[in-house]
Structure formats: C-alpha cells, structure tokens
CSV table of C-alpha atoms in Angstrom, one decimal:
chain,number,residue,atom,x,y,z
S,1,MET,CA,-97.9,150.6,-262.8
S,2,ALA,CA,-100.5,153.3,-262.4
S,3,GLU,CA,-101.9,154.9,-265.6
S,4,ALA,CA,-100.9,158.5,-266.1
S,5,ASP,CA,-103.4,161.3,-265.2
S,6,PRO,CA,-105.6,161.2,-268.4
S,7,GLY,CA,-106.2,164.9,-268.1
S,8,ILE,CA,-102.5,165.7,-268.9
S,9,PHE,CA,-102.7,163.7,-272.1
S,10,ALA,CA,-106.3,164.3,-273.1
S,11,ALA,CA,-105.6,168.0,-273.6
S,12,LEU,CA,-102.7,167.4,-276.0
S,13,ALA,CA,-102.9,167.5,-279.8
S,14,ARG,CA,-103.2,164.2,-281.5
S,15,ILE,CA,-100.5,162.9,-283.9
S,16,PRO,CA,-101.9,163.0,-287.4
S,17,GLU,CA,-102.9,159.7,-289.0
S,18,VAL,CA,-102.4,158.9,-292.7
S,19,ALA,CA,-103.5,156.0,-295.0
S,20,ILE,CA,-100.8,154.1,-296.7
S,21,ASP,CA,-101.2,151.7,-299.6
S,22,GLY,CA,-97.9,149.9,-300.1
S,23,PRO,CA,-94.2,150.6,-299.9
S,24,ALA,CA,-94.3,153.3,-302.7
S,25,ALA,CA,-96.9,155.3,-300.8
S,26,LEU,CA,-95.0,155.0,-297.5
S,27,ASP,CA,-91.8,156.2,-299.3
S,28,ALA,CA,-93.6,159.1,-300.8
S,29,GLN,CA,-95.1,160.1,-297.4
S,30,LEU,CA,-91.7,159.9,-295.7
S,31,ARG,CA,-90.1,162.1,-298.3
S,32,ALA,CA,-92.9,164.6,-298.3
S,33,THR,CA,-93.0,165.5,-294.6
S,34,ASP,CA,-90.7,166.4,-291.7
S,35,SER,CA,-93.5,165.9,-289.1
S,36,PRO,CA,-94.7,162.8,-287.3
S,37,PHE,CA,-97.5,160.7,-288.5
S,38,ILE,CA,-99.2,157.4,-287.7
S,39,VAL,CA,-100.1,154.5,-290.0
S,40,ARG,CA,-102.7,152.4,-288.3
S,41,GLY,CA,-102.4,148.7,-289.1
S,42,LEU,CA,-99.2,149.1,-291.2
S,43,VAL,CA,-97.7,145.9,-289.7
S,44,ALA,CA,-100.8,144.1,-288.7
S,45,ASP,CA,-100.0,141.1,-290.9
S,46,TRP,CA,-96.6,140.4,-289.2
S,47,PRO,CA,-96.4,136.9,-287.7
S,48,LEU,CA,-95.2,138.5,-284.4
S,49,VAL,CA,-98.2,140.8,-284.2
S,50,GLN,CA,-100.5,137.8,-284.8
S,51,ALA,CA,-98.8,135.7,-282.2
S,52,GLY,CA,-99.2,138.6,-279.7
S,53,GLN,CA,-102.9,138.8,-280.5
S,54,ARG,CA,-103.2,135.2,-279.2
S,55,SER,CA,-101.3,136.0,-276.0
S,56,ALA,CA,-98.2,137.6,-274.6
S,57,ARG,CA,-96.8,134.2,-274.0
S,58,ALA,CA,-97.3,133.2,-277.6
S,59,ALA,CA,-95.4,136.3,-278.6
S,60,ARG,CA,-92.5,135.4,-276.3
S,61,ASP,CA,-92.4,131.8,-277.6
S,62,TYR,CA,-92.3,133.1,-281.1
S,63,ILE,CA,-89.4,135.4,-280.3
S,64,VAL,CA,-87.5,132.8,-278.3
S,65,ARG,CA,-87.6,130.2,-281.1
S,66,ARG,CA,-85.8,132.7,-283.4
S,67,ARG,CA,-83.1,133.9,-280.9
S,68,ARG,CA,-79.5,133.2,-281.3
S,69,ASP,CA,-77.6,131.8,-278.3
S,70,HIS,CA,-76.3,135.1,-277.0
S,71,ALA,CA,-76.5,136.8,-273.7
S,72,PHE,CA,-78.9,139.8,-273.9
S,73,THR,CA,-78.4,143.1,-272.0
S,74,VAL,CA,-81.4,143.7,-269.8
S,75,SER,CA,-82.3,146.6,-267.5
S,76,VAL,CA,-84.3,145.8,-264.3
S,77,GLY,CA,-86.0,148.6,-262.3
S,78,GLU,CA,-87.0,148.7,-258.7
S,79,PRO,CA,-89.8,146.4,-257.6
S,80,GLY,CA,-93.1,148.1,-256.8
S,81,GLY,CA,-92.0,151.2,-258.8
S,82,ASP,CA,-94.0,152.9,-261.5
S,83,GLY,CA,-91.9,151.6,-264.4
S,84,ARG,CA,-89.9,154.9,-264.9
S,85,PHE,CA,-86.3,154.3,-266.0
S,86,PHE,CA,-84.7,157.4,-264.6
S,87,TYR,CA,-82.2,158.7,-262.0
S,88,ASP,CA,-82.2,158.1,-258.3
S,89,ALA,CA,-81.8,160.9,-255.7
S,90,ALA,CA,-78.0,160.8,-256.2
S,91,MET,CA,-78.3,161.1,-260.0
S,92,ALA,CA,-77.2,157.5,-260.5
S,93,MET,CA,-79.5,155.2,-262.5
S,94,ASN,CA,-82.6,153.8,-260.7
S,95,PHE,CA,-82.2,150.5,-262.4
S,96,ARG,CA,-79.5,147.8,-262.7
S,97,THR,CA,-78.2,146.4,-266.0
S,98,THR,CA,-77.2,142.7,-266.3
S,99,ARG,CA,-76.9,140.1,-269.0
S,100,ALA,CA,-78.8,136.8,-269.4
S,101,LYS,CA,-80.1,134.4,-272.0
S,102,LEU,CA,-83.4,135.4,-273.5
S,103,PRO,CA,-85.3,132.3,-272.2
S,104,GLU,CA,-84.2,133.2,-268.7
S,105,ILE,CA,-85.4,136.8,-269.1
S,106,PHE,CA,-88.8,135.7,-270.5
S,107,ALA,CA,-89.2,133.1,-267.8
S,108,LYS,CA,-88.9,135.9,-265.2
S,109,ILE,CA,-91.5,137.9,-267.1
S,110,ASP,CA,-93.8,134.8,-267.2
S,111,ALA,CA,-93.4,134.3,-263.4
S,112,LEU,CA,-94.2,138.0,-262.7
S,113,GLY,CA,-97.6,138.0,-264.3
S,114,ASP,CA,-98.9,141.5,-263.7
S,115,GLU,CA,-96.5,142.3,-260.9
S,116,ALA,CA,-94.9,145.7,-261.2
S,117,LEU,CA,-91.3,145.0,-261.9
S,118,PRO,CA,-89.9,147.0,-264.8
S,119,ILE,CA,-87.8,144.8,-267.2
S,120,TYR,CA,-86.5,146.3,-270.4
S,121,LEU,CA,-84.5,145.0,-273.3
S,122,ALA,CA,-83.6,148.1,-275.3
S,123,SER,CA,-82.5,148.5,-278.9
S,124,VAL,CA,-81.5,144.9,-279.5
S,125,ASP,CA,-80.0,144.4,-283.0
S,126,MET,CA,-82.4,142.1,-284.8
S,127,HIS,CA,-79.8,140.7,-287.2
S,128,GLU,CA,-77.1,140.0,-284.6
S,129,TYR,CA,-79.4,138.5,-282.0
S,130,PHE,CA,-82.0,136.6,-284.1
S,131,ASP,CA,-82.3,134.3,-287.1
S,132,GLY,CA,-85.0,135.3,-289.5
S,133,LEU,CA,-87.0,137.5,-287.1
S,134,SER,CA,-86.4,140.7,-289.1
S,135,LYS,CA,-87.1,139.0,-292.5
S,136,ALA,CA,-90.4,137.7,-291.3
S,137,ASN,CA,-91.4,141.0,-289.6
S,138,HIS,CA,-90.2,143.7,-291.9
S,139,VAL,CA,-91.2,147.0,-293.4
S,140,ASP,CA,-90.1,147.8,-296.9
S,141,LEU,CA,-88.3,151.1,-296.7
S,142,GLY,CA,-86.9,151.1,-300.2
S,143,ASP,CA,-83.2,152.1,-300.6
S,144,ARG,CA,-82.8,153.4,-297.0
S,145,VAL,CA,-80.0,151.8,-295.1
S,146,THR,CA,-81.6,151.0,-291.8
S,147,ILE,CA,-80.6,149.9,-288.3
S,148,ASP,CA,-83.3,147.4,-287.3
S,149,SER,CA,-83.9,147.0,-283.5
S,150,ILE,CA,-86.3,145.3,-281.2
S,151,TRP,CA,-87.4,146.6,-277.8
S,152,MET,CA,-89.1,144.3,-275.3
S,153,GLY,CA,-90.3,144.6,-271.8
S,154,THR,CA,-92.9,145.0,-269.1
S,155,ARG,CA,-94.8,148.2,-268.2
S,156,THR,CA,-92.1,150.9,-268.5
S,157,ARG,CA,-91.7,154.7,-269.0
S,158,ILE,CA,-88.8,156.1,-270.9
S,159,ALA,CA,-88.2,159.8,-270.3
S,160,ALA,CA,-88.4,162.2,-273.2
S,161,HIS,CA,-85.3,162.2,-275.4
S,162,ASN,CA,-84.4,162.6,-279.0
S,163,ASP,CA,-82.4,160.6,-281.6
S,164,ILE,CA,-80.2,161.8,-284.4
S,165,PRO,CA,-81.7,159.5,-287.1
S,166,ASP,CA,-85.2,159.3,-288.5
S,167,ASN,CA,-87.3,156.6,-286.9
S,168,LEU,CA,-90.2,154.4,-287.9
S,169,ALA,CA,-91.5,152.7,-284.7
S,170,CYS,CA,-93.8,149.7,-285.2
S,171,VAL,CA,-95.8,148.3,-282.2
S,172,ALA,CA,-95.7,144.5,-282.4
S,173,VAL,CA,-97.1,143.4,-279.1
S,174,GLY,CA,-99.0,145.4,-276.4
S,175,ARG,CA,-99.8,149.1,-276.5
S,176,ARG,CA,-97.5,152.2,-276.3
S,177,ARG,CA,-98.2,155.8,-275.7
S,178,PHE,CA,-95.9,158.3,-277.4
S,179,THR,CA,-95.7,162.0,-276.5
S,180,LEU,CA,-93.8,164.0,-279.0
S,181,PHE,CA,-92.3,167.5,-279.1
S,182,PRO,CA,-90.6,169.5,-281.9
S,183,HIS,CA,-86.9,169.9,-281.7
S,184,GLU,CA,-87.0,173.5,-280.6
S,185,GLN,CA,-88.9,172.6,-277.4
S,186,PHE,CA,-85.7,171.3,-275.8
S,187,ARG,CA,-85.4,174.4,-273.7
S,188,ASN,CA,-88.8,173.8,-272.1
S,189,LEU,CA,-88.2,170.1,-271.4
S,190,TYR,CA,-85.5,170.7,-268.7
S,191,LEU,CA,-82.8,168.4,-270.0
S,192,GLY,CA,-80.5,166.5,-267.7
S,193,PRO,CA,-76.8,165.8,-268.2
S,194,VAL,CA,-75.5,165.1,-271.7
S,195,ASP,CA,-73.0,162.4,-270.5
S,196,ASN,CA,-74.6,160.7,-267.5
S,197,THR,CA,-77.7,159.4,-269.2
S,198,PRO,CA,-79.9,156.3,-269.0
S,199,ALA,CA,-79.3,155.4,-272.7
S,200,GLY,CA,-76.8,157.7,-274.3
S,201,ARG,CA,-79.1,160.7,-274.9
S,202,ALA,CA,-80.0,163.6,-272.6
S,203,ILE,CA,-83.5,163.2,-271.1
S,204,SER,CA,-86.2,165.4,-269.8
S,205,MET,CA,-86.1,165.7,-266.0
S,206,VAL,CA,-89.9,166.2,-265.9
S,207,ASP,CA,-92.0,163.3,-264.6
S,208,PHE,CA,-94.8,163.2,-267.2
S,209,HIS,CA,-97.1,161.4,-264.8
S,210,ALA,CA,-96.8,164.1,-262.1
S,211,PRO,CA,-95.3,167.3,-263.7
S,212,ASP,CA,-94.1,169.8,-261.1
S,213,PHE,CA,-94.9,173.1,-262.8
S,214,ASP,CA,-93.3,175.0,-259.9
S,215,ALA,CA,-89.9,173.4,-260.5
S,216,TYR,CA,-90.4,173.2,-264.3
S,217,PRO,CA,-92.6,176.1,-265.3
S,218,ARG,CA,-91.7,176.2,-268.9
S,219,PHE,CA,-92.9,172.6,-269.3
S,220,ALA,CA,-96.4,174.1,-269.8
S,221,GLU,CA,-95.1,175.8,-273.0
S,222,ALA,CA,-93.7,172.4,-274.2
S,223,LEU,CA,-97.1,170.8,-273.6
S,224,ALA,CA,-98.7,173.5,-275.8
S,225,HIS,CA,-96.6,172.1,-278.7
S,226,ALA,CA,-96.9,168.4,-277.8
S,227,GLN,CA,-98.5,165.7,-279.8
S,228,VAL,CA,-99.7,162.4,-278.3
S,229,ALA,CA,-101.0,159.0,-279.5
S,230,GLU,CA,-101.7,155.6,-278.1
S,231,LEU,CA,-100.7,152.8,-280.6
S,232,GLU,CA,-102.1,149.3,-280.7
S,233,ALA,CA,-100.2,146.3,-282.0
S,234,GLY,CA,-99.8,146.6,-285.7
S,235,ASP,CA,-99.6,150.4,-285.7
S,236,ALA,CA,-96.6,152.4,-286.8
S,237,LEU,CA,-95.3,155.9,-286.0
S,238,TYR,CA,-92.8,158.0,-287.9
S,239,ILE,CA,-90.6,160.1,-285.6
S,240,PRO,CA,-88.5,162.6,-287.6
S,241,ALA,CA,-84.9,163.1,-286.6
S,242,MET,CA,-84.3,165.2,-283.4
S,243,TRP,CA,-88.0,165.2,-282.3
S,244,TRP,CA,-88.3,164.6,-278.6
S,245,HIS,CA,-90.3,161.5,-277.6
S,246,HIS,CA,-91.6,160.1,-274.3
S,247,VAL,CA,-92.5,156.4,-274.6
S,248,GLU,CA,-94.6,154.3,-272.3
S,249,GLY,CA,-95.3,150.5,-272.5
S,250,LEU,CA,-98.8,150.2,-271.3
S,251,ASP,CA,-99.3,146.4,-271.1
S,252,ALA,CA,-97.7,143.7,-269.0
S,253,PHE,CA,-95.6,142.7,-272.0
S,254,ASN,CA,-94.7,145.0,-274.9
S,255,VAL,CA,-92.6,144.7,-278.1
S,256,LEU,CA,-91.6,147.4,-280.5
S,257,ILE,CA,-89.6,147.0,-283.7
S,258,ASN,CA,-88.0,150.2,-285.1
S,259,TYR,CA,-86.0,151.3,-288.1
S,260,TRP,CA,-83.5,154.1,-287.8
S,261,TRP,CA,-81.9,155.8,-290.9
S,262,ARG,CA,-80.0,158.9,-291.8
S,263,GLU,CA,-80.1,160.7,-295.1
S,264,THR,CA,-76.5,161.7,-294.6
S,265,PRO,CA,-73.6,159.4,-295.4
S,266,ARG,CA,-72.5,157.1,-292.7
S,267,TRP,CA,-68.9,158.3,-292.9
S,268,LEU,CA,-69.8,161.7,-291.6
S,269,GLY,CA,-69.1,162.3,-287.9
S,270,GLN,CA,-71.7,162.3,-285.1
S,271,PRO,CA,-73.0,165.8,-284.2
S,272,GLN,CA,-73.4,164.8,-280.6
S,273,GLU,CA,-69.6,164.1,-280.4
S,274,ALA,CA,-68.9,167.6,-281.8
S,275,LEU,CA,-71.2,169.1,-279.1
S,276,THR,CA,-69.5,167.2,-276.4
S,277,HIS,CA,-66.1,168.3,-277.6
S,278,ALA,CA,-67.3,171.9,-277.8
S,279,ILE,CA,-68.3,171.8,-274.2
S,280,LEU,CA,-64.7,170.6,-273.4
S,281,ALA,CA,-63.0,173.1,-275.6
S,282,ILE,CA,-65.1,176.3,-275.9
S,283,ARG,CA,-67.9,176.6,-273.3
S,284,ASP,CA,-65.8,177.7,-270.4
S,285,LEU,CA,-63.6,180.2,-272.3
S,286,PRO,CA,-63.9,183.9,-271.4
S,287,ASP,CA,-66.9,185.5,-273.1
S,288,ASP,CA,-64.8,187.5,-275.6
S,289,GLN,CA,-63.0,184.3,-276.7
S,290,LYS,CA,-66.3,182.4,-277.1
S,291,ALA,CA,-67.6,185.3,-279.2
S,292,LYS,CA,-64.6,184.9,-281.6
S,293,TRP,CA,-65.1,181.1,-281.8
S,294,ARG,CA,-68.9,181.6,-282.4
S,295,ASP,CA,-67.9,183.8,-285.4
S,296,LEU,CA,-65.6,181.2,-286.8
S,297,PHE,CA,-68.2,178.4,-286.4
S,298,GLU,CA,-70.7,180.5,-288.2
S,299,TYR,CA,-68.2,181.1,-291.0
S,300,TYR,CA,-66.9,177.6,-291.5
S,301,VAL,CA,-69.8,175.4,-290.3
S,302,PHE,CA,-73.2,177.0,-290.2
S,303,GLY,CA,-72.7,179.6,-293.0
S,304,ASN,CA,-70.2,177.8,-295.1
S,305,GLY,CA,-70.7,180.2,-298.0
S,306,ASP,CA,-68.7,180.5,-301.2
S,307,ASP,CA,-66.5,183.1,-299.6
S,308,VAL,CA,-64.9,180.4,-297.5
S,309,THR,CA,-63.1,178.8,-300.4
S,310,ALA,CA,-63.5,181.0,-303.5
S,311,HIS,CA,-60.0,182.4,-303.1
S,312,ILE,CA,-58.3,179.0,-302.6
S,313,PRO,CA,-57.4,176.9,-305.7
S,314,GLU,CA,-59.9,174.0,-305.9
S,315,GLU,CA,-57.2,171.3,-305.6
S,316,GLY,CA,-55.9,172.9,-302.4
S,317,ARG,CA,-59.1,173.3,-300.4
S,318,SER,CA,-58.5,170.1,-298.4
S,319,ILE,CA,-61.3,169.6,-295.8
S,320,LEU,CA,-62.9,172.9,-296.7
S,321,ALA,CA,-64.1,171.3,-299.9
S,322,PRO,CA,-67.2,169.0,-299.7
S,323,LEU,CA,-66.3,166.0,-297.7
S,324,ASN,CA,-65.9,162.5,-299.0
S,325,PRO,CA,-65.0,159.2,-297.3
S,326,ASP,CA,-61.3,159.9,-297.7
S,327,THR,CA,-61.3,163.4,-296.3
S,328,ALA,CA,-63.7,162.4,-293.5
S,329,GLY,CA,-61.3,159.6,-292.6
S,330,ARG,CA,-58.4,162.0,-292.5
S,331,ILE,CA,-60.3,164.3,-290.2
S,332,ARG,CA,-61.1,161.4,-287.9
S,333,ALA,CA,-57.5,160.3,-287.8
S,334,PHE,CA,-56.3,163.8,-287.1
S,335,LEU,CA,-58.8,164.2,-284.2
S,336,LEU,CA,-57.8,160.9,-282.7
S,337,ARG,CA,-54.2,161.9,-282.7
S,338,GLN,CA,-55.0,165.3,-281.1
S,339,LEU,CA,-57.2,163.9,-278.5
S,340,SER,CA,-54.7,161.3,-277.5
S,341,GLN,CA,-52.0,163.8,-276.7
C-alpha cells in the first residue's frame, strides 16, 4: 500500500505527548483532560510488544498459542488495493467478511509477505477469544469497567469515525498513524450513511490519501482542527469519547489492543439508537411539527431543569426522576413493546 502524501499530514498539528509514571498518574491524567494525548512506551514491557520486536511472525506465534478454538471474523479487501476498507461504487462494502480459525488466517498473512492484500480482524474480545492474553498484556485503569479488544491485520486504512466510549489505544505490533478531529468537526468530514456502515458507525467519505477538495470543500476546515501522530509499538493514545479518528496500519502486520469505557452506567440506553429512532419518528415531519418536538426535547432531555418535575410529587415522577436500573429497564421494555406493534 502506498504511503499517504506526507504533505497532507506534515502540516497538521501533533497530538500532545505526556509523561506517565504508573497507574495513579495515568488515572489522574485521564480524569484531568478531555483532549487526546500520547504516552510513549506505556506498554513497551508487554510480552506481545517484545515478541513483535523480534519479528512479526514471533508476534503471531505468541498470539496463536493463547487463542481459544473459536472461529474468528475476518474482513478481506480487494487484492492490489490500497488497504482502504470502504464502500464500492454501489455503496456496498469493498471487502468481504468471513470466518476462519486464527492459525488459518495467520498462515495466509505469512504466505502474503509484503503483498498488498488487506486483512483485518477488528475488535476481537480478548477474554472470549483468548486465554491469558489480556492478563499478560494489560494496562491498569483502576476502577474503570473496560471492554478489552484486540485488532490485527495487514496494511489497512480505516475511515474517520467516532465511538461513544472513551478509548485508550495501545500499539502492540507494527506502526499506526492516527488522525483525530474534535467532535464538532463532523459537519466538515462529510459523513456517510448512519445505518449502512463498514463497522457500525458513520464514516467520513473523504479519502485522506487523496482528498477531493472540490467535492468536499469543508474538509479543509476539518484539517485546520486535526491532530496527527504516528505511534510505534509500545506507545498508547487516549481518544476521548466522540472524537473522530482515522486509523492506518503502516506495516505488513499490525496489532492494537484497546480499552473502551464509559463514565455513565451501563444500564443507560445507547444515544445512537435514540438518534436512529428520531430519524424514523421526527426528521420527516412537517417543519412546524418538528419545531414543536424540538421544543419538547429541549425541555425534557437537553434542558431537564427543575421546572420539569417541581410541581409533581416526588414519588410520582416516574421516569422524569433520575434514572436507575429499574426505571431504565421499564423504559426499555416499554419501547420494545411499542416498536413491535
């Protein structure tokens, strides 16, 4: 896969780097900022990182020895392509997804050498698919309840997207380039569909290796707010919730381990589902009706001031009171009944 035009990335601001000395310092840094930062060498002592320093094959052997006997979901792009997992001309995916045992997948990567065939295993649950891999290669994040995932593949490009949780991304093998944008730049990234997506999140339609500023003129404004960094094995990057990130695996074999967490309770609903339902229920209403619903959303959801419930006896406020697992469950059951009608 050809390297991106360095001029595009060279002009961008760099993601700040911080020095971290132990889990307490990392916890303090995460609590103190809502902006991205890099910690060089945070996971350099991981056995997986050290295996990768010997060779890509040594890293694959280390991973295979710890896998469980499951079929893994793997995405395979077009041969001879540039590694971009994206849409084809008909807005279908430009890759196929299949399932295979991990030794078979790694044998294919071994056989490829430096041949340009994009192969990607995305967001594999480390606890379900491996024995002991997470314990041996782990970042202490204190009392955060994390989802621990491993991402493996050849040279690939993943279009700019965002995630709802906070994210600590640790490069274990190979090199990765991250290009980040604050949440509010979504208007300048020219997002694709919210339902037909490569991996569940809307993505930027802009090709970062060859941006078409005639078709996407506001992308120049997005670049003015972008931050970029190239991470080596052992480095870690904090990506705050909802920040957009374009990710590139730069070597013939790349591995990333990441940790997702949310500061909100797990029993709360997913905001993306609310957005999708609002498209179904509100977006295509006449303008005067949409204005009325906008007013109600501001009152009940975004404003949620004391005037919403002050006149209702406390014991009778139902779901207008602060939510708990019980009331959240009742809302979920009510919505399922309504949507099934």
